[in-house]
mmCIF file of C-alpha atoms and ligand atoms in Angstrom:
data_model
loop_
_atom_site.group_PDB
_atom_site.id
_atom_site.type_symbol
_atom_site.label_atom_id
_atom_site.label_comp_id
_atom_site.label_asym_id
_atom_site.label_seq_id
_atom_site.Cartn_x
_atom_site.Cartn_y
_atom_site.Cartn_z
ATOM 1 C CA MET A 1 0.000 0.000 0.000
ATOM 2 C CA THR A 2 1.563 3.268 -1.155
ATOM 3 C CA ILE A 3 0.608 5.343 1.864
ATOM 4 C CA GLU A 4 2.075 2.682 4.171
ATOM 5 C CA ARG A 5 5.336 2.693 2.241
ATOM 6 C CA LEU A 6 5.447 6.490 2.320
ATOM 7 C CA ARG A 7 4.738 6.547 6.057
ATOM 8 C CA GLU A 8 7.790 4.284 6.554
ATOM 9 C CA TRP A 9 9.931 6.569 4.381
ATOM 10 C CA VAL A 10 8.818 9.643 6.341
ATOM 11 C CA GLN A 11 9.394 7.953 9.689
ATOM 12 C CA SER A 12 12.875 6.674 8.787
ATOM 13 C CA SER A 13 14.162 9.871 7.126
ATOM 14 C CA ASN A 14 15.843 12.618 9.147
ATOM 15 C CA ASN A 15 16.812 14.548 6.029
ATOM 16 C CA THR A 16 13.487 15.327 4.444
ATOM 17 C CA VAL A 17 13.024 18.394 2.241
ATOM 18 C CA ILE A 18 9.514 19.586 1.507
ATOM 19 C CA LEU A 19 8.592 21.687 -1.538
ATOM 20 C CA THR A 20 5.105 23.196 -1.423
ATOM 21 C CA GLY A 21 2.835 25.170 -3.727
ATOM 22 C CA ALA A 22 -0.551 26.845 -3.613
ATOM 23 C CA GLY A 23 -2.352 23.510 -3.165
ATOM 24 C CA MET A 24 -0.961 23.512 0.378
ATOM 25 C CA SER A 25 -3.212 26.455 1.297
ATOM 26 C CA THR A 26 -6.494 25.797 -0.573
ATOM 27 C CA GLU A 27 -7.852 23.900 2.446
ATOM 28 C CA SER A 28 -7.250 27.103 4.394
ATOM 29 C CA GLY A 29 -9.543 28.913 1.965
ATOM 30 C CA ILE A 30 -6.804 30.478 -0.186
ATOM 31 C CA PRO A 31 -7.369 29.910 -3.934
ATOM 32 C CA ASP A 32 -4.539 28.350 -5.937
ATOM 33 C CA PHE A 33 -3.704 29.480 -9.480
ATOM 34 C CA ARG A 34 -4.270 26.702 -12.013
ATOM 35 C CA SER A 35 -7.051 24.551 -10.567
ATOM 36 C CA ALA A 36 -10.564 25.096 -11.914
ATOM 37 C CA SER A 37 -11.168 27.559 -9.055
ATOM 38 C CA GLY A 38 -7.693 29.115 -9.334
ATOM 39 C CA TRP A 39 -6.821 32.763 -9.885
ATOM 40 C CA TRP A 40 -5.520 32.307 -13.420
ATOM 41 C CA ASN A 41 -8.867 30.965 -14.605
ATOM 42 C CA ASN A 42 -10.380 34.421 -14.120
ATOM 43 C CA ILE A 43 -7.415 36.765 -14.500
ATOM 44 C CA ASP A 44 -4.572 36.821 -17.027
ATOM 45 C CA PRO A 45 -1.438 36.733 -14.794
ATOM 46 C CA ARG A 46 0.305 39.135 -17.181
ATOM 47 C CA THR A 47 -2.193 41.838 -16.178
ATOM 48 C CA VAL A 48 -1.478 41.590 -12.428
ATOM 49 C CA ALA A 49 1.656 39.562 -11.622
ATOM 50 C CA THR A 50 4.334 41.297 -13.749
ATOM 51 C CA THR A 51 6.354 44.501 -13.362
ATOM 52 C CA ASP A 52 4.664 45.817 -16.534
ATOM 53 C CA ALA A 53 1.296 45.359 -14.801
ATOM 54 C CA LEU A 54 2.622 47.281 -11.805
ATOM 55 C CA THR A 55 3.971 50.196 -13.853
ATOM 56 C CA GLN A 56 1.274 50.351 -16.542
ATOM 57 C CA ASN A 57 -1.921 49.467 -14.661
ATOM 58 C CA TYR A 58 -1.201 50.050 -10.989
ATOM 59 C CA SER A 59 -4.903 50.139 -10.033
ATOM 60 C CA LEU A 60 -5.511 46.541 -11.204
ATOM 61 C CA PHE A 61 -2.179 45.381 -9.732
ATOM 62 C CA TYR A 62 -3.089 47.051 -6.413
ATOM 63 C CA GLU A 63 -6.622 45.567 -6.349
ATOM 64 C CA PHE A 64 -5.312 42.030 -7.024
ATOM 65 C CA TYR A 65 -2.842 42.087 -4.136
ATOM 66 C CA LYS A 66 -5.201 44.005 -1.810
ATOM 67 C CA ILE A 67 -7.852 41.280 -2.234
ATOM 68 C CA ARG A 68 -5.284 38.538 -1.577
ATOM 69 C CA ILE A 69 -3.938 40.321 1.510
ATOM 70 C CA GLU A 70 -7.459 40.826 2.863
ATOM 71 C CA ASN A 71 -8.236 37.140 2.126
ATOM 72 C CA LEU A 72 -5.329 36.204 4.376
ATOM 73 C CA GLU A 73 -6.833 38.024 7.358
ATOM 74 C CA LYS A 74 -9.770 35.594 7.276
ATOM 75 C CA ALA A 75 -7.664 32.440 6.778
ATOM 76 C CA ALA A 76 -5.263 30.361 8.879
ATOM 77 C CA PRO A 77 -2.861 27.438 8.453
ATOM 78 C CA HIS A 78 -4.575 24.026 8.571
ATOM 79 C CA GLU A 79 -3.642 20.714 10.219
ATOM 80 C CA GLY A 80 -1.377 19.837 7.280
ATOM 81 C CA HIS A 81 0.836 22.900 7.891
ATOM 82 C CA LYS A 82 0.980 21.968 11.600
ATOM 83 C CA ILE A 83 2.011 18.380 10.839
ATOM 84 C CA LEU A 84 4.945 19.602 8.716
ATOM 85 C CA ALA A 85 5.958 21.915 11.588
ATOM 86 C CA ASP A 86 5.735 18.966 14.011
ATOM 87 C CA TRP A 87 8.040 16.905 11.788
ATOM 88 C CA GLU A 88 10.583 19.756 11.919
ATOM 89 C CA LYS A 89 10.321 19.854 15.735
ATOM 90 C CA ARG A 90 11.049 16.100 15.755
ATOM 91 C CA GLY A 91 14.226 16.702 13.749
ATOM 92 C CA LYS A 92 12.941 15.082 10.564
ATOM 93 C CA VAL A 93 12.823 18.107 8.219
ATOM 94 C CA LEU A 94 15.856 19.856 6.732
ATOM 95 C CA LEU A 95 13.810 22.595 5.047
ATOM 96 C CA VAL A 96 10.402 23.624 3.798
ATOM 97 C CA ALA A 97 10.870 25.422 0.464
ATOM 98 C CA THR A 98 7.643 27.065 -0.574
ATOM 99 C CA GLN A 99 6.291 28.934 -3.595
ATOM 100 C CA ASN A 100 3.562 30.291 -1.347
ATOM 101 C CA VAL A 101 3.631 33.886 -0.155
ATOM 102 C CA ASP A 102 1.057 33.508 2.653
ATOM 103 C CA GLY A 103 3.478 32.794 5.506
ATOM 104 C CA PHE A 104 1.317 29.866 6.679
ATOM 105 C CA HIS A 105 4.221 27.455 7.195
ATOM 106 C CA GLN A 106 5.855 29.897 9.639
ATOM 107 C CA LEU A 107 2.501 30.684 11.320
ATOM 108 C CA ALA A 108 1.999 26.934 11.833
ATOM 109 C CA GLY A 109 5.403 26.711 13.571
ATOM 110 C CA SER A 110 7.868 25.741 10.817
ATOM 111 C CA GLN A 111 11.109 27.675 11.336
ATOM 112 C CA LYS A 112 13.284 26.362 8.513
ATOM 113 C CA VAL A 113 11.322 27.887 5.633
ATOM 114 C CA GLU A 114 12.568 29.426 2.374
ATOM 115 C CA GLU A 115 10.013 31.570 0.531
ATOM 116 C CA LEU A 116 11.195 31.141 -3.058
ATOM 117 C CA HIS A 117 8.501 33.479 -4.431
ATOM 118 C CA GLY A 118 8.756 36.012 -1.607
ATOM 119 C CA SER A 119 6.037 37.144 0.775
ATOM 120 C CA ILE A 120 2.789 39.077 0.421
ATOM 121 C CA ARG A 121 3.011 40.073 4.080
ATOM 122 C CA SER A 122 5.657 42.796 3.624
ATOM 123 C CA ILE A 123 5.767 45.851 1.359
ATOM 124 C CA ARG A 124 8.453 47.889 -0.396
ATOM 125 C CA CYS A 125 8.702 50.756 -2.869
ATOM 126 C CA HIS A 126 9.122 49.481 -6.432
ATOM 127 C CA ARG A 127 11.365 52.449 -7.336
ATOM 128 C CA CYS A 128 13.698 52.984 -4.335
ATOM 129 C CA GLN A 129 13.201 49.567 -2.647
ATOM 130 C CA GLN A 130 12.588 51.287 0.718
ATOM 131 C CA ALA A 131 10.456 49.170 3.087
ATOM 132 C CA ALA A 132 6.928 50.555 3.573
ATOM 133 C CA SER A 133 3.999 49.764 5.868
ATOM 134 C CA MET A 134 1.158 47.410 4.979
ATOM 135 C CA ASP A 135 -1.265 50.222 5.921
ATOM 136 C CA ASN A 136 0.315 52.572 3.398
ATOM 137 C CA PHE A 137 0.026 49.917 0.677
ATOM 138 C CA LEU A 138 -3.609 49.116 1.543
ATOM 139 C CA ASN A 139 -4.420 52.831 1.633
ATOM 140 C CA LYS A 140 -2.758 53.199 -1.788
ATOM 141 C CA VAL A 141 -0.263 55.726 -0.404
ATOM 142 C CA SER A 142 2.865 56.457 -2.458
ATOM 143 C CA CYS A 143 6.362 55.846 -1.086
ATOM 144 C CA SER A 144 7.065 58.426 1.646
ATOM 145 C CA HIS A 145 10.732 58.382 0.587
ATOM 146 C CA CYS A 146 10.567 58.903 -3.190
ATOM 147 C CA GLY A 147 6.887 59.009 -4.178
ATOM 148 C CA GLY A 148 7.163 55.700 -6.018
ATOM 149 C CA LYS A 149 4.594 52.889 -6.180
ATOM 150 C CA LEU A 150 4.335 50.443 -3.243
ATOM 151 C CA ARG A 151 4.187 46.657 -3.847
ATOM 152 C CA PRO A 152 4.272 43.410 -1.853
ATOM 153 C CA ASN A 153 7.621 41.578 -1.609
ATOM 154 C CA VAL A 154 6.380 38.784 -3.880
ATOM 155 C CA VAL A 155 8.450 37.671 -6.886
ATOM 156 C CA LEU A 156 6.599 38.851 -9.999
ATOM 157 C CA PHE A 157 6.849 36.931 -13.284
ATOM 158 C CA GLY A 158 10.105 37.992 -14.934
ATOM 159 C CA GLU A 159 11.799 38.912 -11.655
ATOM 160 C CA GLY A 160 14.656 36.899 -10.180
ATOM 161 C CA LEU A 161 14.145 34.635 -7.183
ATOM 162 C CA PRO A 162 15.821 35.570 -3.870
ATOM 163 C CA GLN A 163 19.317 34.195 -4.501
ATOM 164 C CA ALA A 164 20.147 33.198 -0.917
ATOM 165 C CA SER A 165 16.873 31.246 -0.610
ATOM 166 C CA TRP A 166 17.424 29.569 -3.976
ATOM 167 C CA HIS A 167 20.953 28.415 -3.138
ATOM 168 C CA LYS A 168 19.952 27.233 0.333
ATOM 169 C CA THR A 169 17.122 25.216 -1.213
ATOM 170 C CA MET A 170 19.400 23.687 -3.876
ATOM 171 C CA GLU A 171 21.883 22.638 -1.179
ATOM 172 C CA ALA A 172 19.081 21.070 0.873
ATOM 173 C CA MET A 173 17.804 19.205 -2.197
ATOM 174 C CA LYS A 174 21.272 17.763 -2.790
ATOM 175 C CA ALA A 175 21.529 16.639 0.854
ATOM 176 C CA ALA A 176 17.993 15.254 1.089
ATOM 177 C CA GLU A 177 17.326 11.545 1.470
ATOM 178 C CA LEU A 178 13.609 12.196 0.897
ATOM 179 C CA VAL A 179 11.889 15.018 -1.023
ATOM 180 C CA LEU A 180 8.133 15.557 -0.695
ATOM 181 C CA VAL A 181 6.622 17.763 -3.423
ATOM 182 C CA ILE A 182 3.208 18.874 -2.169
ATOM 183 C CA GLY A 183 0.401 20.876 -3.798
ATOM 184 C CA THR A 184 2.110 22.333 -6.851
ATOM 185 C CA SER A 185 1.479 21.964 -10.582
ATOM 186 C CA LEU A 186 5.256 22.269 -11.173
ATOM 187 C CA GLU A 187 4.427 24.609 -14.060
ATOM 188 C CA VAL A 188 6.716 27.450 -13.053
ATOM 189 C CA TYR A 189 10.447 27.622 -13.739
ATOM 190 C CA PRO A 190 12.927 27.443 -12.011
ATOM 191 C CA VAL A 191 11.220 25.905 -8.950
ATOM 192 C CA ASN A 192 9.955 23.034 -11.122
ATOM 193 C CA GLN A 193 13.605 21.999 -11.666
ATOM 194 C CA LEU A 194 14.277 21.426 -7.954
ATOM 195 C CA PRO A 195 12.878 17.865 -7.568
ATOM 196 C CA MET A 196 15.359 16.659 -10.211
ATOM 197 C CA MET A 197 18.300 17.988 -8.149
ATOM 198 C CA THR A 198 18.088 15.341 -5.454
ATOM 199 C CA ARG A 199 19.572 11.846 -5.287
ATOM 200 C CA GLY A 200 17.056 11.063 -2.556
ATOM 201 C CA LYS A 201 13.696 9.387 -2.886
ATOM 202 C CA THR A 202 11.019 11.666 -4.401
ATOM 203 C CA VAL A 203 7.301 11.818 -3.649
ATOM 204 C CA TYR A 204 4.510 13.843 -5.280
ATOM 205 C CA ILE A 205 1.337 14.543 -3.263
ATOM 206 C CA ASN A 206 -1.282 16.402 -5.313
ATOM 207 C CA LEU A 207 -4.953 16.392 -6.325
ATOM 208 C CA ASP A 208 -3.985 16.348 -9.999
ATOM 209 C CA ILE A 209 -1.039 14.017 -10.674
ATOM 210 C CA SER A 210 -1.685 13.573 -14.399
ATOM 211 C CA GLN A 211 1.268 15.709 -15.522
ATOM 212 C CA HIS A 212 3.971 14.224 -13.310
ATOM 213 C CA ALA A 213 3.096 10.663 -12.296
ATOM 214 C CA THR A 214 6.159 9.050 -13.890
ATOM 215 C CA GLN A 215 8.703 11.544 -12.536
ATOM 216 C CA PHE A 216 8.470 10.427 -8.876
ATOM 217 C CA ASP A 217 9.251 7.292 -6.853
ATOM 218 C CA ILE A 218 5.856 7.546 -5.150
ATOM 219 C CA THR A 219 2.840 9.551 -6.357
ATOM 220 C CA ILE A 220 -0.218 10.088 -4.144
ATOM 221 C CA GLU A 221 -3.384 11.544 -5.657
ATOM 222 C CA GLY A 222 -5.366 13.104 -2.848
ATOM 223 C CA LYS A 223 -6.158 16.065 -0.631
ATOM 224 C CA ILE A 224 -3.093 17.281 1.241
ATOM 225 C CA LYS A 225 -4.556 17.685 4.741
ATOM 226 C CA GLU A 226 -5.998 14.145 4.634
ATOM 227 C CA VAL A 227 -2.792 12.600 3.216
ATOM 228 C CA LEU A 228 -0.580 14.307 5.797
ATOM 229 C CA GLN A 229 -2.921 13.195 8.593
ATOM 230 C CA GLN A 230 -2.584 9.607 7.312
ATOM 231 C CA LEU A 231 1.225 9.965 7.360
ATOM 232 C CA GLN A 232 1.351 11.458 10.849
ATOM 233 C CA VAL A 233 2.081 9.028 13.700
HETATM 234 N N1 APR B 1 -4.799 18.886 -2.040
HETATM 235 C C1 APR B 1 -3.911 18.435 -2.986
HETATM 236 N N2 APR B 1 -3.593 19.137 -4.107
HETATM 237 C C2 APR B 1 -4.211 20.333 -4.284
HETATM 238 C C3 APR B 1 -5.151 20.862 -3.361
HETATM 239 C C4 APR B 1 -5.428 20.076 -2.202
HETATM 240 N N3 APR B 1 -6.283 20.492 -1.264
HETATM 241 N N4 APR B 1 -5.581 22.066 -3.837
HETATM 242 C C5 APR B 1 -4.950 22.263 -5.013
HETATM 243 N N5 APR B 1 -4.131 21.235 -5.281
HETATM 244 C C6 APR B 1 -3.204 21.089 -6.416
HETATM 245 C C7 APR B 1 -3.804 21.412 -7.757
HETATM 246 O O1 APR B 1 -4.308 20.226 -8.374
HETATM 247 C C8 APR B 1 -2.606 21.977 -8.533
HETATM 248 O O2 APR B 1 -1.945 20.957 -9.280
HETATM 249 O O3 APR B 1 -2.181 22.037 -6.199
HETATM 250 C C9 APR B 1 -1.651 22.467 -7.444
HETATM 251 C C10 APR B 1 -1.521 23.982 -7.399
HETATM 252 O O4 APR B 1 -0.894 24.366 -8.610
HETATM 253 P P1 APR B 1 -0.866 25.916 -8.993
HETATM 254 O O5 APR B 1 -2.204 26.498 -8.798
HETATM 255 O O6 APR B 1 -0.195 26.012 -10.339
HETATM 256 O O7 APR B 1 0.073 26.572 -7.881
HETATM 257 P P2 APR B 1 1.649 26.550 -7.817
HETATM 258 O O8 APR B 1 2.187 25.287 -8.416
HETATM 259 O O9 APR B 1 2.033 26.852 -6.421
HETATM 260 O O10 APR B 1 2.045 27.796 -8.768
HETATM 261 C C11 APR B 1 3.413 28.158 -8.819
HETATM 262 O O11 APR B 1 2.792 30.099 -10.115
HETATM 263 O O12 APR B 1 1.344 31.832 -10.442
HETATM 264 C C12 APR B 1 2.571 31.495 -9.931
HETATM 265 O O13 APR B 1 3.761 32.629 -8.281
HETATM 266 C C13 APR B 1 2.658 31.795 -8.469
HETATM 267 O O14 APR B 1 3.858 30.560 -6.776
HETATM 268 C C14 APR B 1 2.916 30.436 -7.835
HETATM 269 C C15 APR B 1 3.501 29.642 -8.978
#
């Protein structure tokens, strides 16, 4: 039974690296991007998640991130996030590398987290890079330092990933004896290259496994919270 075999792998590994995507937070009420109910089914990402969108149509850019920030206020990490944090406390997890910008892994208690696509919870000026307050962003105030446009510290399409986080994650992948890839379509480069960088055993846990079933040692088609609860002992 696959879940039994995976539970043994999780229990016996003390060098597990976890890579998560938006599917990790849908059971907290946060939409993902490419599922039927995902953001990109209603909005063209080029109109809100690029630097062109920010500079050429700030109102739409601002509305998109304001809605997502306000969504977060009403949401919280679920049992699955807490189980991953528990595994770290028990010395089993080297790193959680996430594409998510919601901060839910840290809120659930994970401390070794790399946010490869940044965070929606902090704000900076797009022109002078000066840090700014969330209130000023939500009130659509310009940068108090240079008058530039404020934006969340998320990585927009076309921007580089945080280099320190990327290198730390690559090192962890190389050292991992087990890599769990959870709740991501693996559509976005370069994060989708990470699972191939490990010599360890690889596992894919996702609702839709159709695109990647052959690429992993174990593939589990299911809802993340339920699967992680089955793995928890
Ligand atoms: N349980 C298991 N899998 C789930 C669940 C769930 N509860 N909810 C969603 N999923 C799966 C979906 O089937 C989908 O394959 O999670 C995956 C989420 O994929 P995407 O929506 O593409 O999200 P992600 O892979 O994180 O996107 C990567 O794209 O738009 C950019 O910057 C954005 O970080 C994001 C990046």
